[in-house]
Coordinates of N, CA and C in Angstrom, one line a residue:
X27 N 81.2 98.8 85.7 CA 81.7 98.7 87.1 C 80.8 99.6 87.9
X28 N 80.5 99.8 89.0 CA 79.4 99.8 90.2 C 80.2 100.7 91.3
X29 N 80.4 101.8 91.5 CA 81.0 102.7 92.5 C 79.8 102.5 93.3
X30 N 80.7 102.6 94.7 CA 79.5 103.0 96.1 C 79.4 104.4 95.5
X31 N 78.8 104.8 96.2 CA 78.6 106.5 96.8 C 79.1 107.2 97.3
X32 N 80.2 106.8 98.2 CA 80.8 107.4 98.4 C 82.2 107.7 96.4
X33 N 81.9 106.7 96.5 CA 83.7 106.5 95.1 C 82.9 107.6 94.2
X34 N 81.6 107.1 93.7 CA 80.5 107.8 93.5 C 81.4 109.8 92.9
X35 N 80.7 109.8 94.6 CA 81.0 111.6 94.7 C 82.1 111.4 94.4
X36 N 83.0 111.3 94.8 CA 85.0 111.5 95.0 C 85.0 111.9 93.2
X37 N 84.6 110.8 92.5 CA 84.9 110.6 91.2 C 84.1 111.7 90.4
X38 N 83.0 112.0 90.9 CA 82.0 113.2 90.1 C 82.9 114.7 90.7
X39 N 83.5 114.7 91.6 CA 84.0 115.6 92.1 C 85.6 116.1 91.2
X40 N 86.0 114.5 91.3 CA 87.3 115.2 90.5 C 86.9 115.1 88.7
X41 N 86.2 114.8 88.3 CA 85.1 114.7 86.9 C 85.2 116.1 86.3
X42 N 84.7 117.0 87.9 CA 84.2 118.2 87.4 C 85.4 119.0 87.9
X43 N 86.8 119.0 88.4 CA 87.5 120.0 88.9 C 88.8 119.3 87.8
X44 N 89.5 120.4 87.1 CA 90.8 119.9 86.0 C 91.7 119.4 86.6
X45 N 92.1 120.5 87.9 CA 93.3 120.7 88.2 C 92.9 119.7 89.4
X46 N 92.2 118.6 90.1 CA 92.4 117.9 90.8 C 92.2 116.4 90.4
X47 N 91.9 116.6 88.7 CA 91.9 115.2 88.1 C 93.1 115.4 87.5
X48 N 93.7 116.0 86.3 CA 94.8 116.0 86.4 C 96.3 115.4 87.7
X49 N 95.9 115.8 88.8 CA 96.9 116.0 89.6 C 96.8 114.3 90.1
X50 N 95.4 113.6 90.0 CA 95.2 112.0 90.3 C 95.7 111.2 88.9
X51 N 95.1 111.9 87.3 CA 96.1 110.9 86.8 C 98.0 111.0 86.5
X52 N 98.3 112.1 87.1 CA 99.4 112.0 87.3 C 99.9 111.0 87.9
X53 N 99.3 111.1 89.5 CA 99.8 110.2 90.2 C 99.5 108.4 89.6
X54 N 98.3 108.5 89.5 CA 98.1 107.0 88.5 C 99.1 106.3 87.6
X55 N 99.8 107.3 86.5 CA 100.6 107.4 85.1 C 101.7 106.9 86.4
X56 N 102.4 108.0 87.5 CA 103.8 108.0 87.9 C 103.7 106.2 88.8
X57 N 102.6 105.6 89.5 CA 102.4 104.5 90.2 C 102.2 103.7 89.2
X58 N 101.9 103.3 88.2 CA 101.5 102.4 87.0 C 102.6 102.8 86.1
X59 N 103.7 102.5 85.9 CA 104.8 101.9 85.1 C 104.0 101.4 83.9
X60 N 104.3 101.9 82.5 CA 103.8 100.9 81.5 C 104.4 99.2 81.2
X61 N 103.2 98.8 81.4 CA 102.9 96.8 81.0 C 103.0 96.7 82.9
X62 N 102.6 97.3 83.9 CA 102.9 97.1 85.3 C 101.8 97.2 85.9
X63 N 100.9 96.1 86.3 CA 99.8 96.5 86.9 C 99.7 95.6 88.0
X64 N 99.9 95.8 89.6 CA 99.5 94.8 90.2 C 98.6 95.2 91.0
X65 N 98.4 94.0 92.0 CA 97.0 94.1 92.8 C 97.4 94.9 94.2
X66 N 98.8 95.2 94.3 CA 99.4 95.9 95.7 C 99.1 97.0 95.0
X67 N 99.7 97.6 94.1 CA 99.8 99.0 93.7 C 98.5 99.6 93.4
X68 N 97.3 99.0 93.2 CA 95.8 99.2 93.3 C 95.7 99.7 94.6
X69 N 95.7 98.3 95.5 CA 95.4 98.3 96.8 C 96.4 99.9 97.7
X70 N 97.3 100.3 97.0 CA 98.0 101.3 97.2 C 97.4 102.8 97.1
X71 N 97.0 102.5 95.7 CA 95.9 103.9 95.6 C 94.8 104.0 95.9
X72 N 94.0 103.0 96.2 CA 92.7 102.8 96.9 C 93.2 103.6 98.6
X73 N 94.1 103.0 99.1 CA 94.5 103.8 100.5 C 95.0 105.5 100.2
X74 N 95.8 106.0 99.3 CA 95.7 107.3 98.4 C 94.4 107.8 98.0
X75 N 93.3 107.4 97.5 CA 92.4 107.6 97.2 C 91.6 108.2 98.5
X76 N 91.2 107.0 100.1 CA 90.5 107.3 100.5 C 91.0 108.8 101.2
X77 N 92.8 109.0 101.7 CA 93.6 109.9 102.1 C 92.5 111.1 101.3
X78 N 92.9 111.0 100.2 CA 92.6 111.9 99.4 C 91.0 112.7 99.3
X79 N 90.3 111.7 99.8 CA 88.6 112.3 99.9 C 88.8 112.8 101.3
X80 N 89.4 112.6 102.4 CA 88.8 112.8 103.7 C 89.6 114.2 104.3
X81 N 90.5 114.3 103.3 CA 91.3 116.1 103.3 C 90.5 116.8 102.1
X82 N 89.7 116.1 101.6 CA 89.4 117.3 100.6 C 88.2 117.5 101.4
X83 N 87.5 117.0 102.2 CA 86.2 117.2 102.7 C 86.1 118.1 103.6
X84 N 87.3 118.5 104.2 CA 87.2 119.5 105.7 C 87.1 120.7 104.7
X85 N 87.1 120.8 102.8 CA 87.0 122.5 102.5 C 86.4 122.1 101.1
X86 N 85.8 121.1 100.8 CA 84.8 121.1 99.7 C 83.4 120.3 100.0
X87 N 82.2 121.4 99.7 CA 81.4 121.7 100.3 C 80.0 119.6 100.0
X88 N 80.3 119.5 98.8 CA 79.8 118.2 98.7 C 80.5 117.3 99.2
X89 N 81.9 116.9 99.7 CA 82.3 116.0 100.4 C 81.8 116.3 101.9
X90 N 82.0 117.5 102.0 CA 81.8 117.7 103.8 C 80.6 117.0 103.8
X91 N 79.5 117.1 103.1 CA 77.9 116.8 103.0 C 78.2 115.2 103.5
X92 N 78.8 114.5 102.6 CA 78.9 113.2 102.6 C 79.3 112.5 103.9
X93 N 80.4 113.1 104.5 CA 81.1 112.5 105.6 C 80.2 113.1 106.8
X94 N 79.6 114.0 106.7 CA 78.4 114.4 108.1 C 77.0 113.4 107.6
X95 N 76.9 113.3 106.5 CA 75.7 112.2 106.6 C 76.0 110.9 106.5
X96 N 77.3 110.7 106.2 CA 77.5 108.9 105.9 C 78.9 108.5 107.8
X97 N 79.2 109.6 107.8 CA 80.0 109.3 109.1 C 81.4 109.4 108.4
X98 N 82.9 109.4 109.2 CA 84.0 109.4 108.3 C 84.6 107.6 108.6
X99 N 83.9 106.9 108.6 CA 84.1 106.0 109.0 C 84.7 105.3 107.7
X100 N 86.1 104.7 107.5 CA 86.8 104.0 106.6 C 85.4 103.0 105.4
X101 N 85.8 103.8 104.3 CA 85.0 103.3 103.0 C 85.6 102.3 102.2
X102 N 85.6 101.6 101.3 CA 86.6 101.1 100.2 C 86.3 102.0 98.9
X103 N 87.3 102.2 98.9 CA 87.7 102.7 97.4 C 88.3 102.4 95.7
X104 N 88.1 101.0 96.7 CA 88.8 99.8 95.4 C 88.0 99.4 94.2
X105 N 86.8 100.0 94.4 CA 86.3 99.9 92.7 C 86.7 101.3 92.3
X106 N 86.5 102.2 92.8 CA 87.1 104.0 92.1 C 88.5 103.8 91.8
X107 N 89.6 102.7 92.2 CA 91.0 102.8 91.9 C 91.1 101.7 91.0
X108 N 90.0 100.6 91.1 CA 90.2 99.9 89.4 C 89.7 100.8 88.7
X109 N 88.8 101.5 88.5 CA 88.3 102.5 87.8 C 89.2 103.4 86.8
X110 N 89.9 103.7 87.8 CA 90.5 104.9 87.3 C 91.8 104.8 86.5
X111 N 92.6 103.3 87.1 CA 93.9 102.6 86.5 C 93.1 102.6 85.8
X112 N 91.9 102.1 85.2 CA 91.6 101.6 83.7 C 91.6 102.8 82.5
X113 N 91.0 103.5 83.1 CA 91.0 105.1 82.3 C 92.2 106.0 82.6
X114 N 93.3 105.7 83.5 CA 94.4 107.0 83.4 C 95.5 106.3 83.3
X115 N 95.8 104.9 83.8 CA 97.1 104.3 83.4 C 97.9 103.8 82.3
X116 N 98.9 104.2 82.0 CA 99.2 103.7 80.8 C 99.1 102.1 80.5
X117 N 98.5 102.0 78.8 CA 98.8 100.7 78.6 C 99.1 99.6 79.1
X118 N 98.8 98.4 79.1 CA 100.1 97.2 79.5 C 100.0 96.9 77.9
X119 N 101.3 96.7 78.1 CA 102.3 96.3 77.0 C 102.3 94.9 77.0
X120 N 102.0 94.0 76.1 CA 102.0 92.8 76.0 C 102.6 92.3 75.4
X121 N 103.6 90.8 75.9 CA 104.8 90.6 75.1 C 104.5 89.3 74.1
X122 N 104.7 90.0 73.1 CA 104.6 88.6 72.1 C 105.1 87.1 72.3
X123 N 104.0 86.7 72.2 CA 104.0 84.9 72.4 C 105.7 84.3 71.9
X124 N 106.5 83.7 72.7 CA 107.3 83.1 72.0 C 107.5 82.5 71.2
X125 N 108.1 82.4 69.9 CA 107.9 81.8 68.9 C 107.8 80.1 69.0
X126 N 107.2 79.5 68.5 CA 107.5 78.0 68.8 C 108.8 77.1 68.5
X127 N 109.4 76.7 69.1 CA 110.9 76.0 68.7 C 110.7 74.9 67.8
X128 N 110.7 74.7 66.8 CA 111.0 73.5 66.1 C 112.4 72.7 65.5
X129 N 112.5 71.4 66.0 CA 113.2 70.6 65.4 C 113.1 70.5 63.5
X130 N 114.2 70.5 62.9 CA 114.6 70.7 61.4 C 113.8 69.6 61.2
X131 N 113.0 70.1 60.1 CA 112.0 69.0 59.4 C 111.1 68.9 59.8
X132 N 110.5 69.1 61.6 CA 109.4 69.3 62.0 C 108.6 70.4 61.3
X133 N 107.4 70.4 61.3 CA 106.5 71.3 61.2 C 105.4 71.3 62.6
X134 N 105.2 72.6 62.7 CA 104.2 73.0 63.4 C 102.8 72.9 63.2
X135 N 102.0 72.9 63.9 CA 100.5 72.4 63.4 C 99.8 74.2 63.4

């Protein structure tokens, strides 16, 4: 998968800080229900996500860099939040195939 530069930093930023990756796959684990993955609840932390870079930038020194040279102009973040569901969210749970119903004396192929 292919981060802009901006998802980029955000991601190398919480990479290197515990207690502010911790605190994202929390929220990832608590929004991702195990076997629950949809395309709203992505699209949900991708808007969390960008929230999340453009308050951390008014007091960490490589974001600020970023947003004075790239502008604060709305980024997507939607490959850094498939990203990250993939590596922090629990499981999906997959439900075993239904058994096949057969009629007495039938066989299955």
């Amino acid at each position: 998968m292919s981060l802009n530069r901006c998802e980029q930093t955000f991601f190398d930023y919480l990479s290197q800080r515990a207690e502010e990756r911790h605190y994202w796959q929390e929220k990832v684990r608590r929004m991702f229900a195990p076997g629950e993955l949809s395309h709203y609840t992505v699209m949900a932390l991708e808007r969390e996500l960008w929230a999340g870079f453009m308050e951390r930038s008014s007091v960490v020194p490589v974001l600020r860099q970023w947003v004075q040279a790239e502008g604060s102009s709305r980024t997507s973040m939607k490959n850094l939040a498939e990203h990250i569901v993939r590596l922090w969210a629990p499981p999906v749970v997959k439900k075993p195939a239904a058994a096949a119903k057969k009629w007495p004396g039938e066989e299955i192929p």
